[in-house]
Amino acid sequence: MDVTILHPRLQLDEVAKTSAQAYHTAQPFPHIAIDDFFNPQRLEQLLAVFPGPNDIEWHQFRSATEQKLGSTHEAQLPLPIRQFLYQLNSSTFLRFLEQLTGIPNLIPDPHFVGGGMHQSVRGGQLAIHADFNKHPQWGLDRRLNLLVYLNKDWQDAWGGQLELWDRTMTTCQQKIAPRFNRMAIFSTTSTSYHGHPHPLASPEGVTRKSLALYYYSNGRPAQEHTARHSTLYRVLPTDGFIRRYVSPWVPPIAYALIDKARHAWTPKTPR
């Protein structure tokens, strides 16, 4: 691993040892957010080449549960970003993750399924969910998510915080702002509910940018076993009738039409 991607003052072994307990005891499920983990100059390089919403053929997620852009195609990943992601799939970095999380024999995904570059424009959101629990091609167990945020001067008022909810979907127990050079890592199970469910209120032209990597293992603890499933979306306690009781039973496109019609008939407040 090219250690120049790390902050000059950091040593992987030391960070893993000093952060492991905080990771394991975090609520509502094991996680950690580490600031200034990477060399800021390297991340500045990544930000400089990060494609805008119209610069490449992004995969567009547009549904009732998610509105974002994503790209996993190596040909579309700018070289500095591609090399950075390779480093986070390296043997050295895997050992760091194993020390930090206590999960042995982690396996990276060189195809970046579901990961790679993510970007949300104003109004973008991602409903609270638990991720698919098996790699779609290999059948391996998904164990870790890692996110690196590339948003300079991000303001809390814009939203976009990563929310971590308890397994009963009663309380959001942690919010992680998507600030520049912040790395978030968390264990993934069928009840590790997370997302940024509220539409972004960032100024026009200011997007929420992140890099995402997922790690797997061949098997997982018996207490975490569940049947194979795709992404499990959840509703918030504050969601209205349509979203809570209608959207889970209809296709996303049908829900989107219902939601659009509902808003069209909502009386406007006089100015």
Short mmCIF file of C-alpha atoms in Angstrom, two decimals:
data_model
loop_
_atom_site.label_atom_id
_atom_site.label_comp_id
_atom_site.label_asym_id
_atom_site.label_seq_id
_atom_site.Cartn_x
_atom_site.Cartn_y
_atom_site.Cartn_z
CA MET A 1 0.00 0.00 0.00
CA ASP A 2 1.23 3.48 -0.90
CA VAL A 3 1.39 5.11 2.53
CA THR A 4 1.38 8.57 0.93
CA ILE A 5 -2.41 8.34 0.79
CA LEU A 6 -2.45 8.47 4.59
CA HIS A 7 -2.10 11.55 6.73
CA PRO A 8 1.64 11.93 7.45
CA ARG A 9 1.11 11.64 11.21
CA LEU A 10 -0.88 8.40 11.07
CA GLN A 11 0.19 4.78 11.39
CA LEU A 12 -2.37 2.14 10.47
CA ASP A 13 -1.57 -0.24 13.33
CA GLU A 14 -1.79 2.55 15.90
CA VAL A 15 -5.11 3.83 14.57
CA ALA A 16 -6.57 0.31 14.58
CA LYS A 17 -5.45 -0.39 18.14
CA THR A 18 -6.63 2.90 19.61
CA SER A 19 -9.98 2.90 17.73
CA ALA A 20 -11.08 -0.75 17.99
CA GLN A 21 -12.92 -0.40 21.29
CA ALA A 22 -14.78 2.70 20.14
CA TYR A 23 -15.78 0.83 16.99
CA HIS A 24 -17.14 -2.22 18.80
CA THR A 25 -19.06 -0.30 21.46
CA ALA A 26 -20.63 2.26 19.12
CA GLN A 27 -24.41 2.37 18.91
CA PRO A 28 -26.70 1.44 17.25
CA PHE A 29 -24.22 -0.93 15.57
CA PRO A 30 -20.42 -1.04 15.30
CA HIS A 31 -19.12 1.98 13.41
CA ILE A 32 -16.59 4.77 13.48
CA ALA A 33 -15.96 8.10 11.74
CA ILE A 34 -12.31 9.14 11.47
CA ASP A 35 -11.35 12.65 10.41
CA ASP A 36 -8.17 13.59 8.53
CA PHE A 37 -7.27 9.96 7.97
CA PHE A 38 -5.94 10.56 4.47
CA ASN A 39 -3.30 12.91 3.17
CA PRO A 40 -5.31 16.08 2.43
CA GLN A 41 -3.25 16.79 -0.67
CA ARG A 42 -4.18 13.41 -2.13
CA LEU A 43 -7.85 14.02 -1.44
CA GLU A 44 -7.60 17.45 -3.03
CA GLN A 45 -6.39 15.66 -6.16
CA LEU A 46 -9.39 13.34 -6.05
CA LEU A 47 -11.78 16.23 -5.61
CA ALA A 48 -10.20 18.09 -8.53
CA VAL A 49 -10.94 15.22 -10.94
CA PHE A 50 -14.28 14.08 -9.46
CA PRO A 51 -16.74 14.20 -12.38
CA GLY A 52 -19.65 16.61 -12.23
CA PRO A 53 -23.26 15.45 -12.70
CA ASN A 54 -23.05 16.00 -16.46
CA ASP A 55 -19.43 14.99 -17.09
CA ILE A 56 -19.89 11.22 -17.49
CA GLU A 57 -22.70 8.75 -18.02
CA TRP A 58 -23.65 8.29 -14.40
CA HIS A 59 -26.03 5.54 -13.39
CA GLN A 60 -29.06 7.49 -12.23
CA PHE A 61 -31.04 6.21 -9.27
CA ARG A 62 -34.48 7.83 -9.35
CA SER A 63 -37.14 6.25 -7.20
CA ALA A 64 -39.17 6.82 -4.07
CA THR A 65 -36.30 5.44 -2.00
CA GLU A 66 -33.20 6.95 -3.59
CA GLN A 67 -32.20 9.83 -5.80
CA LYS A 68 -28.49 9.85 -6.53
CA LEU A 69 -25.80 9.27 -9.15
CA GLY A 70 -23.33 6.41 -9.12
CA SER A 71 -20.50 4.97 -11.20
CA THR A 72 -18.51 1.76 -10.81
CA HIS A 73 -17.05 1.56 -14.33
CA GLU A 74 -13.26 1.65 -14.23
CA ALA A 75 -13.13 3.42 -17.59
CA GLN A 76 -15.14 6.30 -16.07
CA LEU A 77 -13.12 6.50 -12.86
CA PRO A 78 -10.46 9.21 -13.17
CA LEU A 79 -7.01 7.68 -12.74
CA PRO A 80 -6.27 9.25 -9.31
CA ILE A 81 -9.62 7.97 -7.98
CA ARG A 82 -9.06 4.54 -9.50
CA GLN A 83 -5.62 4.25 -7.90
CA PHE A 84 -7.00 5.45 -4.55
CA LEU A 85 -9.72 2.78 -4.59
CA TYR A 86 -7.15 0.13 -5.47
CA GLN A 87 -5.20 1.11 -2.36
CA LEU A 88 -8.27 0.66 -0.18
CA ASN A 89 -8.60 -2.87 -1.58
CA SER A 90 -4.96 -3.68 -0.85
CA SER A 91 -3.68 -6.36 1.54
CA THR A 92 -2.24 -3.75 3.90
CA PHE A 93 -5.50 -1.86 4.17
CA LEU A 94 -7.48 -5.07 4.60
CA ARG A 95 -5.30 -5.96 7.57
CA PHE A 96 -6.02 -2.54 9.05
CA LEU A 97 -9.78 -3.11 8.67
CA GLU A 98 -9.51 -6.58 10.22
CA GLN A 99 -7.64 -5.17 13.23
CA LEU A 100 -10.11 -2.33 13.64
CA THR A 101 -13.32 -4.36 13.28
CA GLY A 102 -12.28 -7.80 14.46
CA ILE A 103 -13.68 -9.33 11.26
CA PRO A 104 -11.14 -11.86 9.92
CA ASN A 105 -10.35 -12.75 6.32
CA LEU A 106 -12.00 -9.79 4.65
CA ILE A 107 -12.38 -9.96 0.88
CA PRO A 108 -12.46 -6.81 -1.28
CA ASP A 109 -14.64 -6.34 -4.33
CA PRO A 110 -12.54 -5.26 -7.34
CA HIS A 111 -15.76 -4.69 -9.29
CA PHE A 112 -17.04 -2.12 -6.75
CA VAL A 113 -20.59 -3.53 -6.98
CA GLY A 114 -22.88 -0.83 -5.61
CA GLY A 115 -19.86 1.28 -4.67
CA GLY A 116 -17.35 3.43 -6.55
CA MET A 117 -18.24 7.08 -6.96
CA HIS A 118 -21.48 8.42 -5.49
CA GLN A 119 -22.93 11.90 -5.97
CA SER A 120 -26.17 13.58 -4.95
CA VAL A 121 -27.44 16.89 -6.29
CA ARG A 122 -29.76 19.29 -4.52
CA GLY A 123 -32.90 17.37 -3.51
CA GLY A 124 -31.09 14.02 -3.52
CA GLN A 125 -31.74 11.51 -0.78
CA LEU A 126 -31.35 7.87 0.22
CA ALA A 127 -34.02 6.23 2.36
CA ILE A 128 -33.03 4.41 5.53
CA HIS A 129 -32.16 0.83 4.63
CA ALA A 130 -30.10 -2.26 5.32
CA ASP A 131 -27.91 -3.29 2.39
CA PHE A 132 -28.12 -6.48 0.35
CA ASN A 133 -26.41 -9.16 2.42
CA LYS A 134 -24.79 -11.30 -0.29
CA HIS A 135 -22.51 -10.39 -3.17
CA PRO A 136 -24.75 -10.80 -6.24
CA GLN A 137 -22.20 -12.85 -8.22
CA TRP A 138 -20.05 -14.57 -5.61
CA GLY A 139 -22.55 -15.20 -2.81
CA LEU A 140 -20.09 -13.90 -0.22
CA ASP A 141 -21.39 -12.26 2.96
CA ARG A 142 -21.32 -8.46 3.02
CA ARG A 143 -19.63 -7.35 6.24
CA LEU A 144 -18.34 -3.76 5.99
CA ASN A 145 -19.15 -0.46 4.31
CA LEU A 146 -16.50 2.22 3.96
CA LEU A 147 -17.27 5.77 2.82
CA VAL A 148 -14.84 8.58 2.11
CA TYR A 149 -16.39 12.04 1.87
CA LEU A 150 -15.05 14.73 -0.46
CA ASN A 151 -17.19 17.74 0.46
CA LYS A 152 -15.25 20.87 1.36
CA ASP A 153 -16.90 23.52 3.56
CA TRP A 154 -20.04 21.38 3.95
CA GLN A 155 -22.68 23.05 6.11
CA ASP A 156 -24.93 21.06 8.44
CA ALA A 157 -27.93 23.09 7.32
CA TRP A 158 -27.63 21.50 3.88
CA GLY A 159 -28.39 18.06 5.32
CA GLY A 160 -26.85 14.94 3.84
CA GLN A 161 -25.78 13.51 7.20
CA LEU A 162 -25.42 9.74 7.28
CA GLU A 163 -28.05 8.62 9.79
CA LEU A 164 -27.69 5.38 11.76
CA TRP A 165 -30.96 4.00 13.16
CA ASP A 166 -31.69 1.33 15.74
CA ARG A 167 -33.06 -2.03 14.67
CA THR A 168 -36.64 -1.13 15.64
CA MET A 169 -36.54 2.04 13.49
CA THR A 170 -37.54 4.06 16.53
CA THR A 171 -34.56 6.36 16.96
CA CYS A 172 -31.73 7.80 14.92
CA GLN A 173 -28.80 7.26 17.26
CA GLN A 174 -26.00 8.79 15.23
CA LYS A 175 -25.54 11.36 12.47
CA ILE A 176 -22.29 11.66 10.53
CA ALA A 177 -21.83 14.81 8.47
CA PRO A 178 -20.25 14.20 5.02
CA ARG A 179 -17.29 16.50 5.56
CA PHE A 180 -14.09 16.51 3.51
CA ASN A 181 -11.53 13.87 4.54
CA ARG A 182 -13.92 12.04 6.85
CA MET A 183 -13.97 8.26 6.60
CA ALA A 184 -16.98 6.33 7.92
CA ILE A 185 -16.80 2.56 8.46
CA PHE A 186 -19.60 0.37 9.76
CA SER A 187 -20.53 -3.29 10.05
CA THR A 188 -23.36 -4.43 7.82
CA THR A 189 -26.09 -6.85 8.89
CA SER A 190 -29.75 -7.17 8.00
CA THR A 191 -30.59 -4.59 10.71
CA SER A 192 -27.79 -2.03 10.23
CA TYR A 193 -30.21 0.66 9.09
CA HIS A 194 -28.64 3.75 7.58
CA GLY A 195 -29.08 6.42 4.90
CA HIS A 196 -29.59 10.14 4.40
CA PRO A 197 -33.38 10.25 4.11
CA HIS A 198 -34.00 13.98 3.89
CA PRO A 199 -33.64 15.86 0.58
CA LEU A 200 -30.40 17.78 0.27
CA ALA A 201 -30.76 21.53 0.72
CA SER A 202 -27.35 22.42 -0.68
CA PRO A 203 -27.08 25.38 -3.05
CA GLU A 204 -27.55 24.71 -6.75
CA GLY A 205 -24.31 23.31 -8.14
CA VAL A 206 -23.06 22.04 -4.78
CA THR A 207 -23.22 18.25 -4.67
CA ARG A 208 -22.62 15.60 -2.03
CA LYS A 209 -19.64 13.50 -3.17
CA SER A 210 -18.32 10.27 -1.73
CA LEU A 211 -16.38 7.13 -2.55
CA ALA A 212 -17.79 3.82 -1.37
CA LEU A 213 -16.21 0.41 -0.90
CA TYR A 214 -17.75 -2.77 0.46
CA TYR A 215 -15.97 -5.75 1.98
CA TYR A 216 -17.06 -9.37 2.28
CA SER A 217 -16.23 -12.65 4.00
CA ASN A 218 -16.87 -16.32 3.27
CA GLY A 219 -19.40 -16.87 6.05
CA ARG A 220 -20.44 -14.81 9.05
CA PRO A 221 -21.36 -15.36 12.72
CA ALA A 222 -24.38 -17.59 13.22
CA GLN A 223 -26.30 -14.86 15.07
CA GLU A 224 -26.10 -12.67 11.96
CA HIS A 225 -27.43 -15.27 9.52
CA THR A 226 -30.55 -14.31 7.55
CA ALA A 227 -32.00 -15.42 4.24
CA ARG A 228 -30.48 -13.82 1.18
CA HIS A 229 -32.11 -10.46 0.47
CA SER A 230 -31.74 -7.33 -1.60
CA THR A 231 -31.73 -3.85 -0.07
CA LEU A 232 -34.29 -3.57 2.76
CA TYR A 233 -35.81 -0.10 2.85
CA ARG A 234 -37.50 1.24 5.97
CA VAL A 235 -39.83 4.16 6.67
CA LEU A 236 -39.34 6.82 9.31
CA PRO A 237 -41.67 7.24 12.29
CA THR A 238 -42.49 10.72 10.96
CA ASP A 239 -43.36 9.60 7.42
CA GLY A 240 -46.91 10.21 6.27
CA PHE A 241 -49.59 7.66 5.38
CA ILE A 242 -48.60 7.30 1.71
CA ARG A 243 -44.95 6.58 2.37
CA ARG A 244 -45.58 4.37 5.41
CA TYR A 245 -48.43 2.22 4.16
CA VAL A 246 -48.61 2.52 0.37
CA SER A 247 -45.03 2.74 -0.89
CA PRO A 248 -43.89 -0.65 0.51
CA TRP A 249 -46.53 -2.40 -1.63
CA VAL A 250 -46.21 -0.68 -4.99
CA PRO A 251 -43.37 -0.39 -7.53
CA PRO A 252 -41.17 2.71 -7.15
CA ILE A 253 -42.42 4.26 -10.42
CA ALA A 254 -46.05 3.88 -9.31
CA TYR A 255 -45.26 5.41 -5.92
CA ALA A 256 -43.49 8.31 -7.63
CA LEU A 257 -46.61 9.04 -9.70
CA ILE A 258 -48.83 8.84 -6.61
CA ASP A 259 -46.49 11.16 -4.71
CA LYS A 260 -46.37 13.63 -7.62
CA ALA A 261 -50.16 13.71 -7.87
CA ARG A 262 -50.49 14.14 -4.11
CA HIS A 263 -48.19 17.16 -4.15
CA ALA A 264 -49.98 18.63 -7.18
CA TRP A 265 -53.27 18.63 -5.24
CA THR A 266 -51.80 20.00 -2.05
CA PRO A 267 -53.11 23.56 -1.49
CA LYS A 268 -50.40 26.17 -1.70
CA THR A 269 -49.95 28.60 1.16
CA PRO A 270 -50.71 32.17 -0.04
CA ARG A 271 -47.74 34.50 -0.01
#
